[in-house]
Amino acid sequence: MSIGVVDIGIGNIGSLRGALESQGWDLQLVTTGDDLKEIGHLLLPGVGAFGAAMKRLNSAGLIEPIRAYAASGRPLLGICLGMQLLAGRGVEGGETEGLGLILGSVLPLEGRTSRRLPHVGWNEMNRRRDHPLLDGIKAGVDFYFVHSYSFEPEDVNDILATTDYGIEYTSVVGRNNIIGVQFHPEKSQRNGLRLLDNFCLWDGTC
Amino acid sequence: MLKRRIIPIELLNRGRLIKTVKFSAPRDVGSPVKSSKVYSDQDADELVLLNIDRDNRCPKPLVAEVARISRECFVPLTVGGGITRVRDAADLFAAGADKVLINTAAYTNPCLITKITEIYGQQAVVVGIDTQKQGGEYVLYSDCGRRRESASLAEHVVAMVAARAGEIMIQSIDHDGTMQGYDLELLSMVSSMTLIPVIAAGGAGDFADLRAAFDVGIDAAACGSLFNFGDNNPLRAKAFLKNYDIPLKRI
């Protein structure tokens, strides 16, 4: 079983590949549903707008296969926009249905915080409970954020960590084998690399 | 809480990094990949890489350089210089850029910014604004400082926010390379004109200059000369700034 990275042709897969490969992980790009058959760990990266990304996932015929992959219990990690795509719905670029793997909505930070937006730079994630993904990562370290929306889950138990930016918004979600991080672990130096390692070693249970 | 950022600027000209003074008198300062790696190891928070080759404004050489750099350093990368089409931005993102910087095209075609952000998100575009103080007014220049623009600073900032730019990098041409400090009046002004993050550029000569910029409310301090000449590096800058309670990245 391999490590797969979804590639829908928008955004920067190169850095994620580079980060994983520098840690010794071999990976496969996933561009069609069939590619998922041999995948044991799936990463859904994302840079971009919610509506545009869901459109691409749809054109690539990846929506149902990703849902089926998630239902199989194999680990799935959404990064940045990828975390947001796990939601039921997003409003950026018009209201769009997401993958619906964790119930909740992706909402603009604008109107919820008075701070400068987009939220760009290094900030902490305040964890609510432990999780294999966060093993070995000290409290209070910073990760790199660059976004204007956040995914707020309906079930508060799905909130693994929050981040303070005028409000405490959800920065890590997790439900069973599915997990999402709002920050970019591939850009967050040693703690991000540790998180990626943890994910690639995770069996999907917690 | 969100930390302040220290961002080394790398100016690229035909495959080499250079440094200027008031946008002229270029000096060679090394290899882009080596330099980026060093900055990354020295705790830089992001990197800005700009193609300032005045004779060749095509972004293609930049794409190749970005691919090389992002294979070896995993620090957030903002890239600019000659971007005029969505395709240029797409190629740069695919090569490893996290954000693109647009300066000249922002005056002639602000829709470009909107189109890029529709696909890549608002945070994907940084607008670079270069300005020179003339007769008490801030005059804007595009095209590597060669073309004088008629828009006022305030008008342009408003237009850029309306076009959905994610951040503004405001650079003083007068202070560039002089190492005499940032133009704090300029930083204050731009900071108060908008609610998007503002990056200061042009003039940082010592660590106290970084502190002064953060004290007027800037979110990120970009530096060229400060780190190119002498023993200064982001690690040392942060050690200094820690004495003044400036919140900085902790890893």
GROMACS .gro file of C-alpha atoms in nm:
model
  457
    1MET     CA    1   0.000   0.000   0.000
    2SER     CA    2   0.133   0.343  -0.091
    3ILE     CA    3   0.102   0.698   0.025
    4GLY     CA    4  -0.111   0.898  -0.213
    5VAL     CA    5  -0.136   1.271  -0.274
    6VAL     CA    6  -0.442   1.399  -0.461
    7ASP     CA    7  -0.343   1.618  -0.754
    8ILE     CA    8  -0.616   1.826  -0.913
    9GLY     CA    9  -0.378   2.059  -1.090
   10ILE     CA   10  -0.421   2.367  -0.879
   11GLY     CA   11  -0.173   2.474  -0.623
   12ASN     CA   12   0.155   2.361  -0.497
   13ILE     CA   13   0.194   1.984  -0.474
   14GLY     CA   14   0.569   2.020  -0.515
   15SER     CA   15   0.635   2.132  -0.161
   16LEU     CA   16   0.428   1.854  -0.008
   17ARG     CA   17   0.601   1.596  -0.226
   18GLY     CA   18   0.938   1.743  -0.143
   19ALA     CA   19   0.867   1.742   0.229
   20LEU     CA   20   0.743   1.381   0.229
   21GLU     CA   21   1.027   1.260   0.008
   22SER     CA   22   1.285   1.437   0.224
   23GLN     CA   23   1.150   1.230   0.514
   24GLY     CA   24   1.199   0.914   0.315
   25TRP     CA   25   0.839   0.853   0.210
   26ASP     CA   26   0.764   0.729  -0.140
   27LEU     CA   27   0.445   0.861  -0.280
   28GLN     CA   28   0.205   0.837  -0.569
   29LEU     CA   29   0.003   1.111  -0.726
   30VAL     CA   30  -0.369   1.040  -0.731
   31THR     CA   31  -0.552   1.185  -1.029
   32THR     CA   32  -0.831   0.930  -1.084
   33GLY     CA   33  -1.055   0.710  -0.870
   34ASP     CA   34  -0.865   0.399  -0.979
   35ASP     CA   35  -0.541   0.540  -0.836
   36LEU     CA   36  -0.693   0.502  -0.489
   37LYS     CA   37  -0.699   0.123  -0.497
   38GLU     CA   38  -0.336   0.085  -0.389
   39ILE     CA   39  -0.335   0.371  -0.144
   40GLY     CA   40  -0.303   0.308   0.229
   41HIS     CA   41  -0.261   0.674   0.337
   42LEU     CA   42  -0.417   0.960   0.144
   43LEU     CA   43  -0.329   1.328   0.161
   44LEU     CA   44  -0.560   1.590   0.018
   45PRO     CA   45  -0.364   1.911  -0.017
   46GLY     CA   46  -0.517   2.232  -0.123
   47VAL     CA   47  -0.439   2.581  -0.218
   48GLY     CA   48  -0.718   2.773  -0.368
   49ALA     CA   49  -1.083   2.843  -0.359
   50PHE     CA   50  -1.342   2.593  -0.235
   51GLY     CA   51  -1.572   2.615  -0.534
   52ALA     CA   52  -1.292   2.581  -0.789
   53ALA     CA   53  -1.141   2.282  -0.609
   54MET     CA   54  -1.470   2.090  -0.577
   55LYS     CA   55  -1.529   2.152  -0.948
   56ARG     CA   56  -1.194   1.996  -1.031
   57LEU     CA   57  -1.250   1.701  -0.799
   58ASN     CA   58  -1.581   1.651  -0.972
   59SER     CA   59  -1.436   1.668  -1.324
   60ALA     CA   60  -1.169   1.420  -1.224
   61GLY     CA   61  -1.438   1.183  -1.096
   62LEU     CA   62  -1.269   1.178  -0.758
   63ILE     CA   63  -1.554   1.275  -0.524
   64GLU     CA   64  -1.719   0.933  -0.483
   65PRO     CA   65  -1.389   0.740  -0.481
   66ILE     CA   66  -1.254   0.966  -0.203
   67ARG     CA   67  -1.574   0.917  -0.005
   68ALA     CA   68  -1.541   0.540  -0.053
   69TYR     CA   69  -1.175   0.554   0.050
   70ALA     CA   70  -1.273   0.738   0.369
   71ALA     CA   71  -1.549   0.487   0.442
   72SER     CA   72  -1.294   0.205   0.416
   73GLY     CA   73  -1.123   0.329   0.732
   74ARG     CA   74  -0.787   0.410   0.574
   75PRO     CA   75  -0.626   0.733   0.701
   76LEU     CA   76  -0.705   1.056   0.519
   77LEU     CA   77  -0.536   1.393   0.587
   78GLY     CA   78  -0.676   1.718   0.447
   79ILE     CA   79  -0.435   2.013   0.439
   80CYS     CA   80  -0.543   2.377   0.432
   81LEU     CA   81  -0.811   2.390   0.160
   82GLY     CA   82  -0.800   2.011   0.174
   83MET     CA   83  -0.921   2.026   0.535
   84GLN     CA   84  -1.202   2.258   0.429
   85LEU     CA   85  -1.307   2.025   0.147
   86LEU     CA   86  -1.384   1.758   0.409
   87ALA     CA   87  -1.681   1.971   0.517
   88GLY     CA   88  -2.042   1.948   0.417
   89ARG     CA   89  -2.046   2.287   0.253
   90GLY     CA   90  -1.844   2.594   0.171
   91VAL     CA   91  -1.949   2.944   0.075
   92GLU     CA   92  -1.643   3.076  -0.112
   93GLY     CA   93  -1.732   3.145  -0.474
   94GLY     CA   94  -2.099   3.065  -0.415
   95GLU     CA   95  -2.239   2.795  -0.191
   96THR     CA   96  -2.090   2.459  -0.285
   97GLU     CA   97  -2.124   2.108  -0.148
   98GLY     CA   98  -1.802   1.962  -0.006
   99LEU     CA   99  -1.697   1.602   0.045
  100GLY     CA  100  -1.922   1.585   0.351
  101LEU     CA  101  -1.687   1.358   0.548
  102ILE     CA  102  -1.709   1.568   0.864
  103LEU     CA  103  -2.030   1.764   0.913
  104GLY     CA  104  -1.992   2.138   0.926
  105SER     CA  105  -1.945   2.450   0.717
  106VAL     CA  106  -1.655   2.647   0.580
  107LEU     CA  107  -1.709   3.012   0.665
  108PRO     CA  108  -1.520   3.334   0.607
  109LEU     CA  109  -1.308   3.462   0.894
  110GLU     CA  110  -1.424   3.810   0.792
  111GLY     CA  111  -1.700   3.922   1.022
  112ARG     CA  112  -1.594   3.676   1.291
  113THR     CA  113  -1.266   3.845   1.379
  114SER     CA  114  -1.155   4.209   1.368
  115ARG     CA  115  -0.796   4.116   1.286
  116ARG     CA  116  -0.627   4.170   0.948
  117LEU     CA  117  -0.728   3.916   0.685
  118PRO     CA  118  -0.621   3.689   0.524
  119HIS     CA  119  -0.466   3.515   0.825
  120VAL     CA  120  -0.105   3.484   0.707
  121GLY     CA  121   0.193   3.369   0.906
  122TRP     CA  122   0.298   3.163   1.202
  123ASN     CA  123   0.049   3.085   1.476
  124GLU     CA  124  -0.008   2.820   1.741
  125MET     CA  125  -0.259   2.541   1.754
  126ASN     CA  126  -0.416   2.482   2.093
  127ARG     CA  127  -0.501   2.115   2.113
  128ARG     CA  128  -0.814   1.995   2.294
  129ARG     CA  129  -0.698   1.638   2.319
  130ASP     CA  130  -0.415   1.415   2.214
  131HIS     CA  131  -0.409   1.243   1.881
  132PRO     CA  132  -0.153   1.019   1.708
  133LEU     CA  133  -0.107   1.293   1.448
  134LEU     CA  134   0.022   1.532   1.715
  135ASP     CA  135   0.258   1.290   1.885
  136GLY     CA  136   0.590   1.436   1.986
  137ILE     CA  137   0.489   1.791   1.897
  138LYS     CA  138   0.530   2.033   2.188
  139ALA     CA  139   0.255   2.268   2.294
  140GLY     CA  140   0.299   2.630   2.188
  141VAL     CA  141   0.496   2.578   1.868
  142ASP     CA  142   0.394   2.764   1.555
  143PHE     CA  143   0.270   2.638   1.223
  144TYR     CA  144   0.232   2.829   0.895
  145PHE     CA  145  -0.117   2.948   0.816
  146VAL     CA  146  -0.236   3.124   0.502
  147HIS     CA  147  -0.614   3.137   0.463
  148SER     CA  148  -0.930   3.347   0.483
  149TYR     CA  149  -1.185   3.079   0.571
  150SER     CA  150  -1.218   2.822   0.848
  151PHE     CA  151  -1.400   2.494   0.876
  152GLU     CA  152  -1.629   2.484   1.179
  153PRO     CA  153  -1.757   2.130   1.249
  154GLU     CA  154  -2.113   2.073   1.372
  155ASP     CA  155  -1.999   1.821   1.633
  156VAL     CA  156  -1.763   1.992   1.878
  157ASN     CA  157  -1.598   1.657   1.946
  158ASP     CA  158  -1.457   1.678   1.595
  159ILE     CA  159  -1.254   1.985   1.695
  160LEU     CA  160  -0.904   1.861   1.782
  161ALA     CA  161  -0.739   2.202   1.806
  162THR     CA  162  -0.817   2.570   1.778
  163THR     CA  163  -0.607   2.875   1.695
  164ASP     CA  164  -0.632   3.223   1.838
  165TYR     CA  165  -0.678   3.499   1.582
  166GLY     CA  166  -0.915   3.735   1.749
  167ILE     CA  167  -1.141   3.434   1.788
  168GLU     CA  168  -1.056   3.074   1.865
  169TYR     CA  169  -1.133   2.912   1.534
  170THR     CA  170  -1.095   2.544   1.449
  171SER     CA  171  -0.752   2.464   1.311
  172VAL     CA  172  -0.747   2.084   1.339
  173VAL     CA  173  -1.047   1.855   1.286
  174GLY     CA  174  -1.060   1.483   1.335
  175ARG     CA  175  -1.320   1.212   1.314
  176ASN     CA  176  -1.219   0.846   1.318
  177ASN     CA  177  -0.974   0.793   1.031
  178ILE     CA  178  -1.022   1.141   0.887
  179ILE     CA  179  -0.820   1.438   0.997
  180GLY     CA  180  -0.769   1.791   0.867
  181VAL     CA  181  -0.520   2.066   0.946
  182GLN     CA  182  -0.573   2.430   0.845
  183PHE     CA  183  -0.200   2.506   0.848
  184HIS     CA  184   0.063   2.379   0.601
  185PRO     CA  185   0.271   2.108   0.769
  186GLU     CA  186   0.499   2.094   0.461
  187LYS     CA  187   0.589   2.459   0.524
  188SER     CA  188   0.610   2.436   0.901
  189GLN     CA  189   0.961   2.300   0.934
  190ARG     CA  190   1.039   2.036   1.191
  191ASN     CA  191   0.702   2.021   1.363
  192GLY     CA  192   0.522   2.000   1.032
  193LEU     CA  193   0.753   1.726   0.910
  194ARG     CA  194   0.693   1.538   1.236
  195LEU     CA  195   0.319   1.566   1.183
  196LEU     CA  196   0.350   1.429   0.830
  197ASP     CA  197   0.561   1.139   0.960
  198ASN     CA  198   0.300   1.071   1.229
  199PHE     CA  199   0.030   1.060   0.964
  200CYS     CA  200   0.222   0.822   0.739
  201LEU     CA  201   0.270   0.589   1.035
  202TRP     CA  202  -0.089   0.609   1.159
  203ASP     CA  203  -0.327   0.317   1.123
  204GLY     CA  204  -0.636   0.536   1.120
  205THR     CA  205  -0.761   0.451   1.467
  206CYS     CA  206  -0.768   0.674   1.774
  207MET     CA  207  -0.140   3.467   1.859
  208LEU     CA  208  -0.010   3.550   1.513
  209LYS     CA  209   0.362   3.615   1.509
  210ARG     CA  210   0.546   3.890   1.323
  211ARG     CA  211   0.741   3.775   1.019
  212ILE     CA  212   1.099   3.838   0.906
  213ILE     CA  213   1.125   3.788   0.531
  214PRO     CA  214   1.454   3.792   0.336
  215ILE     CA  215   1.411   3.932  -0.016
  216GLU     CA  216   1.608   3.775  -0.295
  217LEU     CA  217   1.644   3.969  -0.618
  218LEU     CA  218   1.711   3.752  -0.920
  219ASN     CA  219   1.883   3.861  -1.238
  220ARG     CA  220   1.979   3.603  -1.499
  221GLY     CA  221   2.018   3.318  -1.254
  222ARG     CA  222   2.214   3.510  -0.992
  223LEU     CA  223   2.103   3.698  -0.686
  224ILE     CA  224   2.184   4.066  -0.683
  225LYS     CA  225   2.141   4.359  -0.450
  226THR     CA  226   2.063   4.719  -0.551
  227VAL     CA  227   2.078   5.066  -0.403
  228LYS     CA  228   1.777   5.287  -0.486
  229PHE     CA  229   1.695   5.034  -0.759
  230SER     CA  230   2.035   5.067  -0.932
  231ALA     CA  231   2.404   4.975  -0.891
  232PRO     CA  232   2.351   4.596  -0.883
  233ARG     CA  233   2.601   4.375  -0.699
  234ASP     CA  234   2.619   3.995  -0.726
  235VAL     CA  235   2.537   3.825  -0.396
  236GLY     CA  236   2.527   3.459  -0.490
  237SER     CA  237   2.330   3.154  -0.594
  238PRO     CA  238   1.953   3.150  -0.538
  239VAL     CA  239   1.932   2.791  -0.420
  240LYS     CA  240   2.226   2.816  -0.180
  241SER     CA  241   2.104   3.145  -0.043
  242SER     CA  242   1.748   3.019   0.006
  243LYS     CA  243   1.873   2.713   0.189
  244VAL     CA  244   2.083   2.925   0.420
  245TYR     CA  245   1.792   3.158   0.497
  246SER     CA  246   1.568   2.861   0.561
  247ASP     CA  247   1.821   2.719   0.806
  248GLN     CA  248   1.851   3.058   0.971
  249ASP     CA  249   1.489   3.073   1.073
  250ALA     CA  250   1.350   3.296   0.798
  251ASP     CA  251   0.970   3.299   0.819
  252GLU     CA  252   0.910   3.331   0.446
  253LEU     CA  253   1.117   3.417   0.139
  254VAL     CA  254   1.041   3.664  -0.138
  255LEU     CA  255   1.204   3.595  -0.474
  256LEU     CA  256   1.172   3.865  -0.739
  257ASN     CA  257   1.294   3.863  -1.097
  258ILE     CA  258   1.429   4.212  -1.156
  259ASP     CA  259   1.594   4.151  -1.493
  260ARG     CA  260   1.493   4.470  -1.674
  261ASP     CA  261   1.566   4.327  -2.018
  262ASN     CA  262   1.371   4.006  -1.975
  263ARG     CA  263   1.035   4.029  -1.800
  264CYS     CA  264   0.927   3.680  -1.896
  265PRO     CA  265   0.855   3.469  -1.584
  266LYS     CA  266   0.989   3.143  -1.737
  267PRO     CA  267   1.340   3.160  -1.581
  268LEU     CA  268   1.169   3.228  -1.250
  269VAL     CA  269   0.965   2.907  -1.279
  270ALA     CA  270   1.280   2.697  -1.318
  271GLU     CA  271   1.448   2.871  -1.026
  272VAL     CA  272   1.143   2.823  -0.802
  273ALA     CA  273   1.136   2.451  -0.884
  274ARG     CA  274   1.503   2.420  -0.786
  275ILE     CA  275   1.458   2.615  -0.464
  276SER     CA  276   1.140   2.443  -0.349
  277ARG     CA  277   1.304   2.102  -0.391
  278GLU     CA  278   1.550   2.192  -0.119
  279CYS     CA  279   1.385   2.443   0.109
  280PHE     CA  280   1.042   2.418   0.257
  281VAL     CA  281   0.990   2.773   0.366
  282PRO     CA  282   0.686   2.969   0.236
  283LEU     CA  283   0.782   3.130  -0.093
  284THR     CA  284   0.643   3.444  -0.257
  285VAL     CA  285   0.752   3.489  -0.615
  286GLY     CA  286   0.718   3.780  -0.857
  287GLY     CA  287   0.855   3.971  -1.149
  288GLY     CA  288   0.685   4.004  -1.485
  289ILE     CA  289   0.363   3.816  -1.406
  290THR     CA  290   0.101   3.932  -1.656
  291ARG     CA  291  -0.123   3.628  -1.708
  292VAL     CA  292  -0.306   3.375  -1.492
  293ARG     CA  293  -0.095   3.111  -1.668
  294ASP     CA  294   0.224   3.269  -1.529
  295ALA     CA  295   0.087   3.240  -1.178
  296ALA     CA  296  -0.030   2.883  -1.239
  297ASP     CA  297   0.317   2.779  -1.357
  298LEU     CA  298   0.477   2.936  -1.052
  299PHE     CA  299   0.237   2.768  -0.809
  300ALA     CA  300   0.294   2.434  -0.978
  301ALA     CA  301   0.669   2.485  -0.945
  302GLY     CA  302   0.646   2.548  -0.572
  303ALA     CA  303   0.545   2.907  -0.506
  304ASP     CA  304   0.296   2.966  -0.227
  305LYS     CA  305   0.210   3.322  -0.324
  306VAL     CA  306   0.274   3.538  -0.629
  307LEU     CA  307   0.370   3.902  -0.622
  308ILE     CA  308   0.229   4.138  -0.882
  309ASN     CA  309   0.341   4.496  -0.931
  310THR     CA  310   0.328   4.637  -1.285
  311ALA     CA  311   0.028   4.436  -1.403
  312ALA     CA  312  -0.171   4.564  -1.106
  313TYR     CA  313  -0.187   4.910  -1.269
  314THR     CA  314  -0.276   4.803  -1.622
  315ASN     CA  315  -0.485   4.497  -1.543
  316PRO     CA  316  -0.612   4.472  -1.185
  317CYS     CA  317  -0.859   4.202  -1.300
  318LEU     CA  318  -0.560   3.970  -1.321
  319ILE     CA  319  -0.545   3.976  -0.942
  320THR     CA  320  -0.914   3.895  -0.911
  321LYS     CA  321  -0.887   3.610  -1.164
  322ILE     CA  322  -0.591   3.454  -0.983
  323THR     CA  323  -0.760   3.479  -0.645
  324GLU     CA  324  -1.079   3.322  -0.777
  325ILE     CA  325  -0.885   3.003  -0.846
  326TYR     CA  326  -0.612   3.015  -0.585
  327GLY     CA  327  -0.776   3.213  -0.304
  328GLN     CA  328  -0.729   3.571  -0.188
  329GLN     CA  329  -0.416   3.488   0.011
  330ALA     CA  330  -0.236   3.378  -0.306
  331VAL     CA  331  -0.162   3.729  -0.435
  332VAL     CA  332   0.069   3.988  -0.281
  333VAL     CA  333   0.070   4.329  -0.451
  334GLY     CA  334   0.409   4.497  -0.462
  335ILE     CA  335   0.405   4.876  -0.457
  336ASP     CA  336   0.725   5.074  -0.520
  337THR     CA  337   0.727   5.440  -0.429
  338GLN     CA  338   0.955   5.740  -0.424
  339LYS     CA  339   0.891   6.056  -0.227
  340GLN     CA  340   0.882   6.362  -0.452
  341GLY     CA  341   0.791   6.706  -0.323
  342GLY     CA  342   0.631   6.561  -0.013
  343GLU     CA  343   0.410   6.318  -0.212
  344TYR     CA  344   0.456   5.945  -0.258
  345VAL     CA  345   0.485   5.881  -0.632
  346LEU     CA  346   0.431   5.525  -0.752
  347TYR     CA  347   0.657   5.349  -1.001
  348SER     CA  348   0.613   5.023  -1.192
  349ASP     CA  349   0.828   4.821  -1.431
  350CYS     CA  350   1.132   4.791  -1.204
  351GLY     CA  351   1.112   5.158  -1.113
  352ARG     CA  352   1.110   5.277  -1.474
  353ARG     CA  353   0.749   5.388  -1.525
  354ARG     CA  354   0.587   5.660  -1.324
  355GLU     CA  355   0.223   5.580  -1.246
  356SER     CA  356  -0.049   5.842  -1.219
  357ALA     CA  357  -0.249   5.674  -0.943
  358SER     CA  358  -0.190   5.811  -0.596
  359LEU     CA  359  -0.078   5.576  -0.319
  360ALA     CA  360  -0.420   5.589  -0.153
  361GLU     CA  361  -0.605   5.530  -0.481
  362HIS     CA  362  -0.388   5.233  -0.568
  363VAL     CA  363  -0.414   5.070  -0.226
  364VAL     CA  364  -0.794   5.100  -0.238
  365ALA     CA  365  -0.800   4.957  -0.591
  366MET     CA  366  -0.584   4.663  -0.488
  367VAL     CA  367  -0.801   4.578  -0.192
  368ALA     CA  368  -1.105   4.597  -0.420
  369ALA     CA  369  -0.930   4.362  -0.664
  370ARG     CA  370  -0.897   4.113  -0.373
  371ALA     CA  371  -0.522   4.128  -0.314
  372GLY     CA  372  -0.420   3.927  -0.007
  373GLU     CA  373  -0.129   4.138   0.114
  374ILE     CA  374   0.063   4.452   0.019
  375MET     CA  375   0.441   4.475   0.012
  376ILE     CA  376   0.527   4.844   0.025
  377GLN     CA  377   0.878   4.935  -0.081
  378SER     CA  378   1.051   5.270  -0.060
  379ILE     CA  379   1.275   5.324  -0.362
  380ASP     CA  380   1.454   5.605  -0.177
  381HIS     CA  381   1.544   5.379   0.114
  382ASP     CA  382   1.628   5.068  -0.093
  383GLY     CA  383   1.979   4.947  -0.020
  384THR     CA  384   2.070   5.250   0.190
  385MET     CA  385   2.046   5.062   0.519
  386GLN     CA  386   1.928   5.382   0.687
  387GLY     CA  387   1.600   5.240   0.813
  388TYR     CA  388   1.254   5.195   0.665
  389ASP     CA  389   1.038   5.491   0.569
  390LEU     CA  390   0.826   5.470   0.884
  391GLU     CA  391   0.588   5.744   0.774
  392LEU     CA  392   0.514   5.543   0.460
  393LEU     CA  393   0.461   5.222   0.657
  394SER     CA  394   0.227   5.392   0.901
  395MET     CA  395   0.029   5.543   0.619
  396VAL     CA  396  -0.019   5.221   0.424
  397SER     CA  397  -0.093   5.026   0.742
  398SER     CA  398  -0.378   5.261   0.819
  399MET     CA  399  -0.518   5.252   0.464
  400THR     CA  400  -0.611   4.887   0.466
  401LEU     CA  401  -0.710   4.582   0.672
  402ILE     CA  402  -0.505   4.337   0.470
  403PRO     CA  403  -0.157   4.246   0.600
  404VAL     CA  404   0.126   4.485   0.509
  405ILE     CA  405   0.488   4.387   0.448
  406ALA     CA  406   0.756   4.656   0.478
  407ALA     CA  407   1.049   4.670   0.235
  408GLY     CA  408   1.336   4.905   0.160
  409GLY     CA  409   1.595   5.036   0.402
  410ALA     CA  410   1.644   4.793   0.689
  411GLY     CA  411   2.004   4.838   0.804
  412ASP     CA  412   2.008   4.704   1.155
  413PHE     CA  413   1.785   4.513   1.392
  414ALA     CA  414   1.650   4.827   1.554
  415ASP     CA  415   1.497   4.916   1.216
  416LEU     CA  416   1.295   4.594   1.226
  417ARG     CA  417   1.173   4.680   1.572
  418ALA     CA  418   1.074   5.028   1.460
  419ALA     CA  419   0.871   4.883   1.171
  420PHE     CA  420   0.686   4.640   1.398
  421ASP     CA  421   0.621   4.920   1.644
  422VAL     CA  422   0.430   5.120   1.381
  423GLY     CA  423   0.208   4.818   1.322
  424ILE     CA  424   0.358   4.638   1.023
  425ASP     CA  425   0.292   4.263   1.004
  426ALA     CA  426   0.609   4.156   0.830
  427ALA     CA  427   0.952   4.307   0.768
  428ALA     CA  428   1.126   4.222   0.443
  429CYS     CA  429   1.502   4.273   0.422
  430GLY     CA  430   1.760   4.262   0.147
  431SER     CA  431   2.083   4.436   0.239
  432LEU     CA  432   2.049   4.365   0.608
  433PHE     CA  433   2.117   3.997   0.553
  434ASN     CA  434   2.339   4.020   0.247
  435PHE     CA  435   2.618   4.234   0.380
  436GLY     CA  436   2.778   4.165   0.712
  437ASP     CA  437   2.711   3.899   0.971
  438ASN     CA  438   2.344   3.955   1.019
  439ASN     CA  439   2.088   3.681   0.969
  440PRO     CA  440   1.728   3.614   1.070
  441LEU     CA  441   1.836   3.413   1.377
  442ARG     CA  442   2.030   3.706   1.515
  443ALA     CA  443   1.755   3.949   1.425
  444LYS     CA  444   1.508   3.743   1.627
  445ALA     CA  445   1.740   3.715   1.925
  446PHE     CA  446   1.754   4.095   1.930
  447LEU     CA  447   1.378   4.139   1.885
  448LYS     CA  448   1.298   3.899   2.169
  449ASN     CA  449   1.425   4.165   2.407
  450TYR     CA  450   1.136   4.386   2.301
  451ASP     CA  451   0.845   4.146   2.338
  452ILE     CA  452   0.788   4.117   1.968
  453PRO     CA  453   0.601   3.790   1.909
  454LEU     CA  454   0.805   3.566   1.680
  455LYS     CA  455   0.779   3.215   1.539
  456ARG     CA  456   0.865   2.932   1.777
  457ILE     CA  457   0.949   2.589   1.649
   0.00000   0.00000   0.00000
